[in-house]
Amino acid sequence: MTNSFGEFADAKMFLCIGTNMTEAHPVAATFLKNALRKGAKLVVVDPRRQPLAKLADIHCQINVGSDIAFLNGLMNVIITENLYDKEFVANRCDNFEAFKTKIMEYPVERAAEISGVKPETIREVARLLSTVKPAMLCYTLGITEHTTGKDNVMSTANLQLLLGNMGMPSAGVNPLRGQNNVQGACDMGALPNVFPGYQKVIDPAMREKFARAWNVEKLPENNGMMMPHMMEALPDRKIRAFYIFGENLANTEPDIHKVERELASAEFLVCQDIFPTETTRFAHVVFPAASWSEDDGTFSSSERRVNRVRKVKTPPGEAKPNWWIFKEIAKRMGHTWESNSSQEIWDNEVSVLAPALGGIKYSRIEEDGLQWPCPTLEHPGTAFLHRDGMFTHGKGVFNPVDWKAPAEIPDREYPFVLSTGRRLYQYHTRTQTGRSGMNFLMSEETADISPADAQKLGIQQDERIKVRSRRGEVEVRARVTEQVPPGMVWMSFHFREGSANWLTNAVYDPATMTAEYKACAVNLERL
Amino acid sequence: MKITINGKSCEGVEGQTVLEVARAGGFNIPTLCHLADLTPTGACRICVVEVDGMRNLVAACSTPAAEGMVIRTDSERVLSARRFIVELLVSCHPLDCMTCEKTGDCTLQNLAYELGVTGSRMEGDRYDYPVDSSNPFIVRDYNKCILCLKCVRVCNEIQGIEAIKTTQRGFDTKVATAYDNTLQDSTCVFCGQCVQACPVGALTEKKAKGLGRAWETRKVRTTCPYCGVGCQQELHVKGEQIVKVMAVEDGSPNKGRLCVKGRFGYDFIYSDERLTTPLIKENGSFREASWDEALDLVANKFKQIIAESGPDAIAGVSCARSINEDSYQMQKLFRAVIGTNNIDHCART
């Protein structure tokens, strides 16, 4: 997030696109609702009429995967009606003319045809956005989980640059992170192209810096593989050993049949987890790990805030802290690492090596955490980025992007579009929520379908039906709901039986390798 | 603005209530229905104070502070009024403190103790509501409700759910869902904000039952293990057992709020399905192994693969659920020890 949750309460306007905030980030949504009570405006762009959409001043119920067409059309109105922030665009941004040329290819009628939102509604949103400033743009996986995910993100940034909604409180581009420490795992360099603190592995100076710190002669020079490529390299043994730490890939990745073929073909698979999972079945060695509350440490939240996590109990049996397990493997491969606790790792290594975290030490985050960038011990942390339009690269850069349809679109054989996500009462593959009583509130997966489609196919509420895609099929109960528009099916991936991932399409954004969980084609059948 | 409280001069600013100025000045004024940040209701009257020149006692929570006010928070008239209010509340309250979950952390119990109310002076009608413990998370015993309506206000104004309101009038006033259904048959989302707000034993955490008294638990601040908001939790821990989870009032970013998973989804760590020992697969099934054996096996296999196929034949994914220090350590193992950048995690999928 460029901005912070603390700014929600005073925001005047929200544009929420592809975010089911009341279910996936419930506490963030409470602050949004508080702002609405004080008169803030809300525009929701989402194919479903989910709870947030019901609170909206305007709900743009776009067709699945039409985000860029919609946003380009919206920006077309903003430019042609002269509603944009000319001062900000002229002084703080680059590449406007090329961007404008692209936007002119998306007159509002074209955007309306692709997105399914009426031209007058798009115009209304454009005018509202230009009169109420600043606006906070929030998105979640509805933007990123497409084959055009990276371009979708660019498009949201284009809009906020055009409106001058950057570099001030209650503004910005704000992706809400789905997992407690997905931000932190990125910050720590659990990515194939960067060291901790987003320092590039292809930069010789960075390699030298880390080689010195880690007391090794050299470090690998080329970017590594991204996760989907790793898994696809298992069957032909291009990857011979695969180490999975705390991920249940057999349930979370698209096309479970494909994923399991890949995992089953691994020459040597190591899993490190707190529970046996569908993934650990394929392992050759399983390490039992300490869980949340069984080790001291830090999580980094969506708003770049480094928060303390504390130990209150010992791990069960022989389970060990994860950092200890990695350290022991390093020792057996000839490397002795000095740090012997989470605090030593953070204070003496992470915050020394990552400049943006340099001012964050355990002693400073006993209570509220600190938001990076926080380069020095005196720095108070950074609530919002790009203050006064000062961007990391000098100016904000417009990136002209084109709309492309999802990889698999409905046809005669598979006439419905399946979109997936999370539900309030469960979490991911239920390793945690399935063992803390949440099954009382949600005990099985459903296929959410529209009343119109239910009527057309003769499907009753709660009737068991078959959902089939080119990759697999599941039997689940139908949940007939006004939330879902005709032609759409919506499911989550919380329950192994009935998981949407038996159906989803393993196609990826070429740059980010994020899978298109939000769009594939399915058929519905009565049993 | 200057006002005088119990003879001491206190600074206030325009718009503050008497309660706010008094608390900032270090004076203890009890409250039952007061909620910071929300519009005061002045319903319980326990916060009454005496103001020079005013005929009646006034509720400190809803009286704006004004220049030159002279206030007494501890006069006999004030204490007597508070005592009377507590006596009225106690007169219809089940005095089962010995077995009540809230004992030790109950505002009514503390007030009765401080004001010397025994419950013997007045005998009032009692409620006879059935206790609702039909869900795994929240026990509702409205026989103990003092109608401060904090639960209603946090449900409506803080969480924005609007699952509960008051029904009936007078003595029969009761907090209820639509049609007085159970919570699971209402629009309730089980965030438990009502439980955190309840000053008495009317709303309690079912999982906490019998696990520990308020004075036996230590309070440990930590961060929620679910979504990416980073809510700050206060774990109430007895020995190695988390008794219950509260939100840290005033902690950023959640300011005292949690959702259903953050408040009630913590006890998976005690599951007897946890992995407790290293496992090695032999002939298609797992057997238990020592750490030395399992670690040696992995290290040796890695060394063999590096020698035969190079370091890029090894790949790993880190965990977006675990702490930063673990991810740091794993990428360091891959880069500095194995010698590959084949390290990733689930951010992209």
mmCIF file of N, CA and C in Angstrom, chain A residues 262-368:
data_model
loop_
_atom_site.group_PDB
_atom_site.id
_atom_site.type_symbol
_atom_site.label_atom_id
_atom_site.label_comp_id
_atom_site.label_asym_id
_atom_site.label_seq_id
_atom_site.Cartn_x
_atom_site.Cartn_y
_atom_site.Cartn_z
ATOM 1 N N GLU A 262 2.834 -32.988 -10.756
ATOM 2 C CA GLU A 262 4.169 -32.403 -10.630
ATOM 3 C C GLU A 262 4.812 -32.769 -9.287
ATOM 4 N N LEU A 263 4.032 -32.621 -8.211
ATOM 5 C CA LEU A 263 4.588 -32.929 -6.883
ATOM 6 C C LEU A 263 4.960 -34.408 -6.782
ATOM 7 N N ALA A 264 4.117 -35.262 -7.361
ATOM 8 C CA ALA A 264 4.371 -36.708 -7.272
ATOM 9 C C ALA A 264 5.624 -37.103 -8.051
ATOM 10 N N SER A 265 6.001 -36.270 -9.033
ATOM 11 C CA SER A 265 7.154 -36.624 -9.858
ATOM 12 C C SER A 265 8.474 -36.126 -9.271
ATOM 13 N N ALA A 266 8.404 -35.398 -8.160
ATOM 14 C CA ALA A 266 9.628 -34.811 -7.603
ATOM 15 C C ALA A 266 10.604 -35.893 -7.163
ATOM 16 N N GLU A 267 11.867 -35.684 -7.512
ATOM 17 C CA GLU A 267 12.894 -36.650 -7.081
ATOM 18 C C GLU A 267 13.084 -36.583 -5.571
ATOM 19 N N PHE A 268 13.100 -35.355 -5.046
ATOM 20 C CA PHE A 268 13.327 -35.205 -3.602
ATOM 21 C C PHE A 268 12.552 -33.978 -3.122
ATOM 22 N N LEU A 269 11.544 -34.223 -2.283
ATOM 23 C CA LEU A 269 10.684 -33.133 -1.823
ATOM 24 C C LEU A 269 10.796 -33.002 -0.307
ATOM 25 N N VAL A 270 11.133 -31.814 0.152
ATOM 26 C CA VAL A 270 11.208 -31.526 1.590
ATOM 27 C C VAL A 270 10.046 -30.603 1.947
ATOM 28 N N CYS A 271 9.278 -30.963 2.978
ATOM 29 C CA CYS A 271 8.205 -30.090 3.452
ATOM 30 C C CYS A 271 8.480 -29.708 4.896
ATOM 31 N N GLN A 272 8.196 -28.471 5.202
ATOM 32 C CA GLN A 272 8.387 -27.961 6.571
ATOM 33 C C GLN A 272 7.070 -27.299 6.939
ATOM 34 N N ASP A 273 6.384 -27.835 7.957
ATOM 35 C CA ASP A 273 5.028 -27.342 8.213
ATOM 36 C C ASP A 273 4.638 -27.589 9.659
ATOM 37 N N ILE A 274 3.444 -27.103 10.013
ATOM 38 C CA ILE A 274 2.954 -27.344 11.366
ATOM 39 C C ILE A 274 1.940 -28.486 11.401
ATOM 40 N N PHE A 275 1.379 -28.830 10.243
ATOM 41 C CA PHE A 275 0.414 -29.934 10.152
ATOM 42 C C PHE A 275 0.753 -30.814 8.944
ATOM 43 N N PRO A 276 0.350 -32.088 8.994
ATOM 44 C CA PRO A 276 0.361 -32.857 7.755
ATOM 45 C C PRO A 276 -0.690 -32.258 6.819
ATOM 46 N N THR A 277 -0.361 -32.056 5.566
ATOM 47 C CA THR A 277 -1.299 -31.462 4.611
ATOM 48 C C THR A 277 -1.375 -32.339 3.368
ATOM 49 N N GLU A 278 -2.214 -31.954 2.439
ATOM 50 C CA GLU A 278 -2.289 -32.679 1.171
ATOM 51 C C GLU A 278 -0.944 -32.617 0.458
ATOM 52 N N THR A 279 -0.155 -31.589 0.746
ATOM 53 C CA THR A 279 1.151 -31.437 0.102
ATOM 54 C C THR A 279 2.214 -32.319 0.754
ATOM 55 N N THR A 280 2.181 -32.427 2.085
ATOM 56 C CA THR A 280 3.221 -33.218 2.754
ATOM 57 C C THR A 280 3.127 -34.699 2.374
ATOM 58 N N ARG A 281 1.959 -35.129 1.871
ATOM 59 C CA ARG A 281 1.849 -36.528 1.408
ATOM 60 C C ARG A 281 2.926 -36.873 0.379
ATOM 61 N N PHE A 282 3.339 -35.862 -0.397
ATOM 62 C CA PHE A 282 4.294 -36.120 -1.477
ATOM 63 C C PHE A 282 5.750 -36.000 -1.026
ATOM 64 N N ALA A 283 5.955 -35.616 0.239
ATOM 65 C CA ALA A 283 7.314 -35.311 0.708
ATOM 66 C C ALA A 283 8.144 -36.573 0.918
ATOM 67 N N HIS A 284 9.467 -36.396 0.833
ATOM 68 C CA HIS A 284 10.388 -37.453 1.229
ATOM 69 C C HIS A 284 10.875 -37.229 2.646
ATOM 70 N N VAL A 285 10.954 -35.954 3.031
ATOM 71 C CA VAL A 285 11.298 -35.610 4.420
ATOM 72 C C VAL A 285 10.347 -34.505 4.877
ATOM 73 N N VAL A 286 9.836 -34.638 6.096
ATOM 74 C CA VAL A 286 8.970 -33.601 6.666
ATOM 75 C C VAL A 286 9.603 -33.071 7.952
ATOM 76 N N PHE A 287 9.766 -31.755 8.035
ATOM 77 C CA PHE A 287 10.270 -31.138 9.265
ATOM 78 C C PHE A 287 9.101 -30.527 10.042
ATOM 79 N N PRO A 288 8.964 -30.826 11.338
ATOM 80 C CA PRO A 288 7.891 -30.234 12.138
ATOM 81 C C PRO A 288 8.305 -28.854 12.651
ATOM 82 N N ALA A 289 7.466 -27.858 12.417
ATOM 83 C CA ALA A 289 7.875 -26.477 12.679
ATOM 84 C C ALA A 289 7.074 -25.842 13.805
ATOM 85 N N ALA A 290 7.700 -24.856 14.438
ATOM 86 C CA ALA A 290 7.020 -24.021 15.422
ATOM 87 C C ALA A 290 5.996 -23.162 14.705
ATOM 88 N N SER A 291 4.893 -22.902 15.387
ATOM 89 C CA SER A 291 3.802 -22.142 14.795
ATOM 90 C C SER A 291 3.807 -20.699 15.305
ATOM 91 N N TRP A 292 2.836 -19.926 14.803
ATOM 92 C CA TRP A 292 2.514 -18.622 15.405
ATOM 93 C C TRP A 292 2.333 -18.823 16.910
ATOM 94 N N SER A 293 2.847 -17.908 17.692
ATOM 95 C CA SER A 293 2.793 -17.967 19.165
ATOM 96 C C SER A 293 3.810 -18.925 19.781
ATOM 97 N N GLU A 294 4.606 -19.600 18.920
ATOM 98 C CA GLU A 294 5.624 -20.500 19.460
ATOM 99 C C GLU A 294 7.040 -19.998 19.172
ATOM 100 N N ASP A 295 7.129 -18.772 18.679
ATOM 101 C CA ASP A 295 8.434 -18.193 18.389
ATOM 102 C C ASP A 295 8.280 -16.665 18.401
ATOM 103 N N ASP A 296 9.326 -15.968 18.786
ATOM 104 C CA ASP A 296 9.324 -14.515 18.662
ATOM 105 C C ASP A 296 9.674 -14.137 17.230
ATOM 106 N N GLY A 297 9.205 -12.977 16.788
ATOM 107 C CA GLY A 297 9.533 -12.563 15.433
ATOM 108 C C GLY A 297 8.762 -11.339 15.015
ATOM 109 N N THR A 298 8.696 -11.129 13.687
ATOM 110 C CA THR A 298 7.963 -9.986 13.153
ATOM 111 C C THR A 298 7.177 -10.401 11.913
ATOM 112 N N PHE A 299 6.013 -9.762 11.734
ATOM 113 C CA PHE A 299 5.264 -9.818 10.477
ATOM 114 C C PHE A 299 5.275 -8.411 9.902
ATOM 115 N N SER A 300 5.220 -8.283 8.575
ATOM 116 C CA SER A 300 5.060 -6.975 7.948
ATOM 117 C C SER A 300 3.703 -6.939 7.247
ATOM 118 N N SER A 301 2.893 -5.962 7.621
ATOM 119 C CA SER A 301 1.522 -5.929 7.118
ATOM 120 C C SER A 301 1.445 -5.201 5.785
ATOM 121 N N SER A 302 0.236 -5.154 5.225
ATOM 122 C CA SER A 302 0.002 -4.494 3.942
ATOM 123 C C SER A 302 0.491 -3.066 3.917
ATOM 124 N N GLU A 303 0.381 -2.385 5.064
ATOM 125 C CA GLU A 303 0.754 -0.968 5.102
ATOM 126 C C GLU A 303 2.240 -0.802 5.440
ATOM 127 N N ARG A 304 3.045 -1.841 5.136
ATOM 128 C CA ARG A 304 4.496 -1.803 5.329
ATOM 129 C C ARG A 304 4.889 -1.646 6.791
ATOM 130 N N ARG A 305 4.024 -2.091 7.686
ATOM 131 C CA ARG A 305 4.297 -1.919 9.114
ATOM 132 C C ARG A 305 4.899 -3.206 9.669
ATOM 133 N N VAL A 306 6.066 -3.077 10.282
ATOM 134 C CA VAL A 306 6.729 -4.229 10.884
ATOM 135 C C VAL A 306 6.232 -4.355 12.319
ATOM 136 N N ASN A 307 5.477 -5.431 12.579
ATOM 137 C CA ASN A 307 4.851 -5.658 13.883
ATOM 138 C C ASN A 307 5.497 -6.838 14.591
ATOM 139 N N ARG A 308 5.549 -6.772 15.898
ATOM 140 C CA ARG A 308 6.101 -7.881 16.679
ATOM 141 C C ARG A 308 5.102 -9.022 16.820
ATOM 142 N N VAL A 309 5.651 -10.226 16.804
ATOM 143 C CA VAL A 309 4.898 -11.446 17.090
ATOM 144 C C VAL A 309 5.613 -12.083 18.274
ATOM 145 N N ARG A 310 4.848 -12.579 19.234
ATOM 146 C CA ARG A 310 5.512 -13.041 20.447
ATOM 147 C C ARG A 310 5.204 -14.500 20.794
ATOM 148 N N LYS A 311 6.178 -15.089 21.442
ATOM 149 C CA LYS A 311 6.069 -16.480 21.859
ATOM 150 C C LYS A 311 5.326 -16.569 23.185
ATOM 151 N N VAL A 312 4.329 -17.440 23.267
ATOM 152 C CA VAL A 312 3.666 -17.668 24.548
ATOM 153 C C VAL A 312 3.683 -19.135 24.950
ATOM 154 N N LYS A 313 4.097 -20.021 24.043
ATOM 155 C CA LYS A 313 4.144 -21.441 24.401
ATOM 156 C C LYS A 313 5.286 -22.136 23.650
ATOM 157 N N THR A 314 5.676 -23.277 24.166
ATOM 158 C CA THR A 314 6.731 -24.037 23.495
ATOM 159 C C THR A 314 6.108 -24.864 22.368
ATOM 160 N N PRO A 315 6.856 -25.104 21.293
ATOM 161 C CA PRO A 315 6.319 -25.928 20.208
ATOM 162 C C PRO A 315 6.072 -27.353 20.706
ATOM 163 N N PRO A 316 5.119 -28.061 20.089
ATOM 164 C CA PRO A 316 4.807 -29.420 20.552
ATOM 165 C C PRO A 316 5.910 -30.410 20.169
ATOM 166 N N GLY A 317 6.114 -31.374 21.005
ATOM 167 C CA GLY A 317 7.069 -32.456 20.702
ATOM 168 C C GLY A 317 8.439 -31.926 20.329
ATOM 169 N N GLU A 318 8.914 -32.397 19.177
ATOM 170 C CA GLU A 318 10.251 -32.023 18.711
ATOM 171 C C GLU A 318 10.229 -30.836 17.746
ATOM 172 N N ALA A 319 9.050 -30.218 17.541
ATOM 173 C CA ALA A 319 8.966 -29.125 16.559
ATOM 174 C C ALA A 319 9.935 -28.002 16.915
ATOM 175 N N LYS A 320 10.511 -27.384 15.894
ATOM 176 C CA LYS A 320 11.569 -26.381 16.104
ATOM 177 C C LYS A 320 11.250 -25.097 15.344
ATOM 178 N N PRO A 321 11.811 -23.965 15.793
ATOM 179 C CA PRO A 321 11.659 -22.721 15.024
ATOM 180 C C PRO A 321 12.208 -22.909 13.606
ATOM 181 N N ASN A 322 11.549 -22.295 12.653
ATOM 182 C CA ASN A 322 11.947 -22.457 11.249
ATOM 183 C C ASN A 322 13.358 -21.943 10.986
ATOM 184 N N TRP A 323 13.679 -20.793 11.587
ATOM 185 C CA TRP A 323 15.021 -20.241 11.346
ATOM 186 C C TRP A 323 16.098 -21.191 11.841
ATOM 187 N N TRP A 324 15.793 -21.936 12.896
ATOM 188 C CA TRP A 324 16.759 -22.899 13.433
ATOM 189 C C TRP A 324 16.977 -24.037 12.439
ATOM 190 N N ILE A 325 15.895 -24.486 11.814
ATOM 191 C CA ILE A 325 16.005 -25.598 10.850
ATOM 192 C C ILE A 325 16.908 -25.190 9.678
ATOM 193 N N PHE A 326 16.689 -23.979 9.149
ATOM 194 C CA PHE A 326 17.526 -23.520 8.022
ATOM 195 C C PHE A 326 18.987 -23.389 8.455
ATOM 196 N N LYS A 327 19.180 -22.899 9.662
ATOM 197 C CA LYS A 327 20.538 -22.717 10.176
ATOM 198 C C LYS A 327 21.258 -24.070 10.322
ATOM 199 N N GLU A 328 20.516 -25.083 10.756
ATOM 200 C CA GLU A 328 21.099 -26.413 10.927
ATOM 201 C C GLU A 328 21.474 -27.037 9.579
ATOM 202 N N ILE A 329 20.647 -26.803 8.563
ATOM 203 C CA ILE A 329 20.993 -27.325 7.234
ATOM 204 C C ILE A 329 22.251 -26.611 6.717
ATOM 205 N N ALA A 330 22.286 -25.274 6.914
ATOM 206 C CA ALA A 330 23.470 -24.514 6.489
ATOM 207 C C ALA A 330 24.730 -25.068 7.166
ATOM 208 N N LYS A 331 24.623 -25.364 8.462
ATOM 209 C CA LYS A 331 25.778 -25.874 9.212
ATOM 210 C C LYS A 331 26.275 -27.190 8.616
ATOM 211 N N ARG A 332 25.325 -28.038 8.258
ATOM 212 C CA ARG A 332 25.698 -29.345 7.689
ATOM 213 C C ARG A 332 26.252 -29.217 6.266
ATOM 214 N N MET A 333 26.066 -28.024 5.679
ATOM 215 C CA MET A 333 26.640 -27.799 4.348
ATOM 216 C C MET A 333 27.860 -26.879 4.445
ATOM 217 N N GLY A 334 28.405 -26.757 5.658
ATOM 218 C CA GLY A 334 29.684 -26.073 5.831
ATOM 219 C C GLY A 334 29.611 -24.590 6.158
ATOM 220 N N HIS A 335 28.433 -24.094 6.538
ATOM 221 C CA HIS A 335 28.316 -22.665 6.847
ATOM 222 C C HIS A 335 27.834 -22.467 8.278
ATOM 223 N N THR A 336 28.620 -21.753 9.054
ATOM 224 C CA THR A 336 28.210 -21.480 10.429
ATOM 225 C C THR A 336 27.635 -20.076 10.507
ATOM 226 N N TRP A 337 26.382 -19.985 10.888
ATOM 227 C CA TRP A 337 25.707 -18.687 11.003
ATOM 228 C C TRP A 337 25.665 -18.273 12.462
ATOM 229 N N GLU A 338 25.938 -16.996 12.677
ATOM 230 C CA GLU A 338 26.072 -16.522 14.047
ATOM 231 C C GLU A 338 24.728 -16.312 14.750
ATOM 232 N N SER A 339 23.800 -15.619 14.078
ATOM 233 C CA SER A 339 22.549 -15.236 14.739
ATOM 234 C C SER A 339 21.819 -16.459 15.292
ATOM 235 N N ASN A 340 21.360 -16.334 16.527
ATOM 236 C CA ASN A 340 20.754 -17.492 17.174
ATOM 237 C C ASN A 340 19.385 -17.208 17.786
ATOM 238 N N SER A 341 18.702 -16.195 17.263
ATOM 239 C CA SER A 341 17.324 -15.922 17.681
ATOM 240 C C SER A 341 16.738 -15.002 16.616
ATOM 241 N N SER A 342 15.416 -14.870 16.620
ATOM 242 C CA SER A 342 14.784 -13.982 15.656
ATOM 243 C C SER A 342 15.294 -12.556 15.832
ATOM 244 N N GLN A 343 15.433 -12.150 17.078
ATOM 245 C CA GLN A 343 15.889 -10.777 17.317
ATOM 246 C C GLN A 343 17.300 -10.554 16.780
ATOM 247 N N GLU A 344 18.178 -11.534 16.968
ATOM 248 C CA GLU A 344 19.542 -11.380 16.434
ATOM 249 C C GLU A 344 19.519 -11.336 14.904
ATOM 250 N N ILE A 345 18.656 -12.174 14.296
ATOM 251 C CA ILE A 345 18.560 -12.167 12.831
ATOM 252 C C ILE A 345 18.083 -10.797 12.344
ATOM 253 N N TRP A 346 17.036 -10.266 13.011
ATOM 254 C CA TRP A 346 16.498 -8.973 12.566
ATOM 255 C C TRP A 346 17.469 -7.826 12.861
ATOM 256 N N ASP A 347 17.842 -7.691 14.123
ATOM 257 C CA ASP A 347 18.637 -6.518 14.530
ATOM 258 C C ASP A 347 20.024 -6.509 13.887
ATOM 259 N N ASN A 348 20.641 -7.704 13.773
ATOM 260 C CA ASN A 348 22.039 -7.749 13.325
ATOM 261 C C ASN A 348 22.202 -8.034 11.827
ATOM 262 N N GLU A 349 21.144 -8.528 11.192
ATOM 263 C CA GLU A 349 21.281 -8.841 9.758
ATOM 264 C C GLU A 349 20.267 -8.067 8.907
ATOM 265 N N VAL A 350 18.983 -8.364 9.082
ATOM 266 C CA VAL A 350 17.962 -7.779 8.197
ATOM 267 C C VAL A 350 18.045 -6.263 8.187
ATOM 268 N N SER A 351 17.987 -5.656 9.364
ATOM 269 C CA SER A 351 17.894 -4.194 9.385
ATOM 270 C C SER A 351 19.230 -3.535 9.053
ATOM 271 N N VAL A 352 20.306 -4.314 9.104
ATOM 272 C CA VAL A 352 21.611 -3.788 8.688
ATOM 273 C C VAL A 352 21.741 -3.829 7.160
ATOM 274 N N LEU A 353 21.132 -4.844 6.548
ATOM 275 C CA LEU A 353 21.313 -5.061 5.115
ATOM 276 C C LEU A 353 20.269 -4.383 4.235
ATOM 277 N N ALA A 354 19.073 -4.156 4.771
ATOM 278 C CA ALA A 354 18.000 -3.537 3.969
ATOM 279 C C ALA A 354 17.855 -2.073 4.384
ATOM 280 N N PRO A 355 18.276 -1.151 3.518
ATOM 281 C CA PRO A 355 18.300 0.263 3.929
ATOM 282 C C PRO A 355 16.948 0.797 4.422
ATOM 283 N N ALA A 356 15.853 0.352 3.801
ATOM 284 C CA ALA A 356 14.539 0.875 4.198
ATOM 285 C C ALA A 356 14.128 0.411 5.595
ATOM 286 N N LEU A 357 14.812 -0.642 6.086
ATOM 287 C CA LEU A 357 14.482 -1.187 7.402
ATOM 288 C C LEU A 357 15.545 -0.828 8.440
ATOM 289 N N GLY A 358 16.504 -0.006 8.040
ATOM 290 C CA GLY A 358 17.668 0.277 8.883
ATOM 291 C C GLY A 358 17.332 0.850 10.254
ATOM 292 N N GLY A 359 16.229 1.590 10.330
ATOM 293 C CA GLY A 359 15.884 2.206 11.606
ATOM 294 C C GLY A 359 14.958 1.368 12.466
ATOM 295 N N ILE A 360 14.604 0.182 11.970
ATOM 296 C CA ILE A 360 13.658 -0.656 12.723
ATOM 297 C C ILE A 360 14.433 -1.722 13.499
ATOM 298 N N LYS A 361 14.385 -1.622 14.793
ATOM 299 C CA LYS A 361 14.996 -2.607 15.690
ATOM 300 C C LYS A 361 13.912 -3.097 16.655
ATOM 301 N N TYR A 362 14.098 -4.284 17.210
ATOM 302 C CA TYR A 362 13.091 -4.820 18.131
ATOM 303 C C TYR A 362 12.782 -3.832 19.259
ATOM 304 N N SER A 363 13.802 -3.116 19.718
ATOM 305 C CA SER A 363 13.588 -2.212 20.853
ATOM 306 C C SER A 363 12.626 -1.084 20.503
ATOM 307 N N ARG A 364 12.470 -0.789 19.193
ATOM 308 C CA ARG A 364 11.592 0.313 18.792
ATOM 309 C C ARG A 364 10.157 -0.144 18.495
ATOM 310 N N ILE A 365 9.919 -1.440 18.420
ATOM 311 C CA ILE A 365 8.575 -1.903 18.048
ATOM 312 C C ILE A 365 7.955 -2.775 19.137
ATOM 313 N N GLU A 366 8.270 -2.427 20.376
ATOM 314 C CA GLU A 366 7.656 -3.135 21.502
ATOM 315 C C GLU A 366 6.136 -2.982 21.468
ATOM 316 N N GLU A 367 5.676 -1.780 21.130
ATOM 317 C CA GLU A 367 4.224 -1.538 21.059
ATOM 318 C C GLU A 367 3.816 -1.421 19.591
ATOM 319 N N ASP A 368 3.380 -0.231 19.126
ATOM 320 C CA ASP A 368 3.034 -0.118 17.706
ATOM 321 C C ASP A 368 4.260 -0.381 16.828
#
